[in-house]
């Protein structure tokens, strides 16, 4: 698969998710889906193995009535910031992905706070919620 095709498929997937959310009444002024995909398509296509993380949270938040709210952002854009490594939720994913891609054990790795470039592995992974 080439980068153009993957980008088109990723955009199509996001459109389908948003369309289905509208059909179900889950896309409104309080709530939108959090879509996902590959952050850096070129890096992802070059990586071996290709890693996909499937996470469990489909919503940003739940309001006081237990109704999903928030969203409207794309998971694939999250790691474009330079400080993604600070998020404790992502640190285990960074360590595991880094170990797999670089074929090293956790005990042989630096702390992420000491080598923030380790977070670059997130660009080689597909993160899905």
mmCIF file of C-alpha atoms in Angstrom:
data_model
loop_
_atom_site.group_PDB
_atom_site.id
_atom_site.type_symbol
_atom_site.label_atom_id
_atom_site.label_comp_id
_atom_site.label_asym_id
_atom_site.label_seq_id
_atom_site.Cartn_x
_atom_site.Cartn_y
_atom_site.Cartn_z
ATOM 1 C CA UNK A 1 0.000 0.000 0.000
ATOM 2 C CA UNK A 2 1.245 3.484 -0.767
ATOM 3 C CA UNK A 3 0.928 6.607 1.377
ATOM 4 C CA UNK A 4 -1.740 8.205 -0.810
ATOM 5 C CA UNK A 5 -3.988 5.142 -0.624
ATOM 6 C CA UNK A 6 -3.587 4.820 3.141
ATOM 7 C CA UNK A 7 -4.404 8.515 3.623
ATOM 8 C CA UNK A 8 -7.530 8.147 1.457
ATOM 9 C CA UNK A 9 -8.633 5.041 3.367
ATOM 10 C CA UNK A 10 -7.995 6.769 6.681
ATOM 11 C CA UNK A 11 -10.053 9.820 5.627
ATOM 12 C CA UNK A 12 -12.849 7.552 4.350
ATOM 13 C CA UNK A 13 -12.895 5.689 7.672
ATOM 14 C CA UNK A 14 -13.225 8.962 9.624
ATOM 15 C CA UNK A 15 -16.071 10.095 7.365
ATOM 16 C CA UNK A 16 -17.898 6.777 7.890
ATOM 17 C CA UNK A 17 -17.458 7.011 11.660
ATOM 18 C CA UNK A 18 -18.832 10.557 11.713
ATOM 19 C CA UNK A 19 -21.728 9.646 9.383
ATOM 20 C CA UNK A 20 -22.701 6.661 11.577
ATOM 21 C CA UNK A 21 -22.470 8.800 14.714
ATOM 22 C CA UNK A 22 -24.867 11.294 13.110
ATOM 23 C CA UNK A 23 -27.282 8.469 12.241
ATOM 24 C CA UNK A 24 -27.230 7.309 15.874
ATOM 25 C CA UNK A 25 -27.641 10.824 17.255
ATOM 26 C CA UNK A 26 -24.143 10.775 18.751
ATOM 27 C CA UNK A 27 -22.840 13.716 16.751
ATOM 28 C CA UNK A 28 -24.183 17.010 18.052
ATOM 29 C CA UNK A 29 -23.093 20.277 19.664
ATOM 30 C CA UNK A 30 -21.989 18.383 22.814
ATOM 31 C CA UNK A 31 -20.535 15.221 21.337
ATOM 32 C CA UNK A 32 -18.468 14.109 18.370
ATOM 33 C CA UNK A 33 -16.497 10.903 17.797
ATOM 34 C CA UNK A 34 -12.767 10.782 18.394
ATOM 35 C CA UNK A 35 -11.399 9.443 15.125
ATOM 36 C CA UNK A 36 -8.039 7.769 14.710
ATOM 37 C CA UNK A 37 -5.390 6.675 12.306
ATOM 38 C CA UNK A 38 -1.719 6.866 11.519
ATOM 39 C CA UNK A 39 0.110 10.022 12.591
ATOM 40 C CA UNK A 40 3.006 9.852 10.140
ATOM 41 C CA UNK A 41 1.987 7.651 7.217
ATOM 42 C CA UNK A 42 5.463 7.532 5.644
ATOM 43 C CA UNK A 43 7.078 6.433 8.928
ATOM 44 C CA UNK A 44 4.320 3.884 9.536
ATOM 45 C CA UNK A 45 4.728 2.336 6.094
ATOM 46 C CA UNK A 46 8.517 2.100 6.570
ATOM 47 C CA UNK A 47 8.292 0.521 10.028
ATOM 48 C CA UNK A 48 8.570 -3.178 10.660
ATOM 49 C CA UNK A 49 6.692 -4.545 12.364
ATOM 50 C CA UNK A 50 3.712 -2.234 12.019
ATOM 51 C CA UNK A 51 2.058 -1.780 15.381
ATOM 52 C CA UNK A 52 -1.590 -0.980 16.069
ATOM 53 C CA UNK A 53 -2.815 -0.049 19.529
ATOM 54 C CA UNK A 54 -6.537 -0.512 20.142
ATOM 55 C CA UNK A 55 -7.727 1.499 23.130
ATOM 56 C CA UNK A 56 -11.102 1.363 24.823
ATOM 57 C CA UNK A 57 -12.413 4.903 25.204
ATOM 58 C CA UNK A 58 -14.732 6.080 22.396
ATOM 59 C CA UNK A 59 -15.575 9.405 24.090
ATOM 60 C CA UNK A 60 -13.705 12.317 25.567
ATOM 61 C CA UNK A 61 -15.900 12.554 28.635
ATOM 62 C CA UNK A 62 -19.263 11.729 30.183
ATOM 63 C CA UNK A 63 -21.555 14.511 31.411
ATOM 64 C CA UNK A 64 -23.367 14.596 34.755
ATOM 65 C CA UNK A 65 -26.263 12.600 33.225
ATOM 66 C CA UNK A 66 -23.992 9.816 31.973
ATOM 67 C CA UNK A 67 -24.236 10.979 28.356
ATOM 68 C CA UNK A 68 -21.085 10.965 26.216
ATOM 69 C CA UNK A 69 -19.711 14.409 25.380
ATOM 70 C CA UNK A 70 -16.591 16.010 23.993
ATOM 71 C CA UNK A 71 -14.624 14.614 21.090
ATOM 72 C CA UNK A 72 -14.304 16.235 17.706
ATOM 73 C CA UNK A 73 -10.567 15.664 17.499
ATOM 74 C CA UNK A 74 -8.453 13.101 15.690
ATOM 75 C CA UNK A 75 -6.200 10.653 17.520
ATOM 76 C CA UNK A 76 -3.723 10.698 14.623
ATOM 77 C CA UNK A 77 -3.046 14.400 15.254
ATOM 78 C CA UNK A 78 -2.384 13.961 18.969
ATOM 79 C CA UNK A 79 1.276 13.019 18.685
ATOM 80 C CA UNK A 80 2.269 15.920 16.471
ATOM 81 C CA UNK A 81 2.914 17.869 19.661
ATOM 82 C CA UNK A 82 6.409 17.627 21.101
ATOM 83 C CA UNK A 83 5.168 16.842 24.619
ATOM 84 C CA UNK A 84 3.154 13.650 24.050
ATOM 85 C CA UNK A 85 5.745 11.799 26.148
ATOM 86 C CA UNK A 86 4.538 13.668 29.265
ATOM 87 C CA UNK A 87 1.141 11.977 29.175
ATOM 88 C CA UNK A 88 1.259 9.032 31.591
ATOM 89 C CA UNK A 89 -1.351 7.144 29.562
ATOM 90 C CA UNK A 90 0.984 7.069 26.566
ATOM 91 C CA UNK A 91 4.192 6.201 28.396
ATOM 92 C CA UNK A 92 3.600 2.413 28.552
ATOM 93 C CA UNK A 93 2.689 2.467 24.856
ATOM 94 C CA UNK A 94 5.902 4.360 24.103
ATOM 95 C CA UNK A 95 8.028 1.896 26.088
ATOM 96 C CA UNK A 96 6.445 -1.194 24.519
ATOM 97 C CA UNK A 97 6.511 0.183 20.967
ATOM 98 C CA UNK A 98 10.078 1.412 21.393
ATOM 99 C CA UNK A 99 11.172 -2.001 22.671
ATOM 100 C CA UNK A 100 9.512 -3.863 19.809
ATOM 101 C CA UNK A 101 10.759 -1.571 17.047
ATOM 102 C CA UNK A 102 14.290 -1.267 18.457
ATOM 103 C CA UNK A 103 14.464 -4.863 19.718
ATOM 104 C CA UNK A 104 15.472 -3.941 23.219
ATOM 105 C CA UNK A 105 14.300 -4.730 26.732
ATOM 106 C CA UNK A 106 12.782 -2.194 29.107
ATOM 107 C CA UNK A 107 15.765 -2.477 31.452
ATOM 108 C CA UNK A 108 18.023 -1.346 28.596
ATOM 109 C CA UNK A 109 15.998 1.787 27.807
ATOM 110 C CA UNK A 110 16.377 5.305 29.104
ATOM 111 C CA UNK A 111 13.550 6.973 30.976
ATOM 112 C CA UNK A 112 11.284 8.804 28.538
ATOM 113 C CA UNK A 113 11.812 12.036 30.473
ATOM 114 C CA UNK A 114 15.570 11.676 29.838
ATOM 115 C CA UNK A 115 15.201 10.785 26.153
ATOM 116 C CA UNK A 116 11.995 12.318 24.868
ATOM 117 C CA UNK A 117 12.865 11.252 21.315
ATOM 118 C CA UNK A 118 11.633 7.789 22.303
ATOM 119 C CA UNK A 119 8.097 9.134 21.782
ATOM 120 C CA UNK A 120 8.792 9.296 18.043
ATOM 121 C CA UNK A 121 7.736 5.622 17.902
ATOM 122 C CA UNK A 122 4.144 6.843 18.233
ATOM 123 C CA UNK A 123 4.452 8.127 14.682
ATOM 124 C CA UNK A 124 5.192 4.567 13.558
ATOM 125 C CA UNK A 125 2.129 3.116 15.275
ATOM 126 C CA UNK A 126 -1.549 3.164 14.551
ATOM 127 C CA UNK A 127 -3.518 4.258 17.597
ATOM 128 C CA UNK A 128 -7.177 3.335 17.557
ATOM 129 C CA UNK A 129 -9.848 4.098 20.109
#
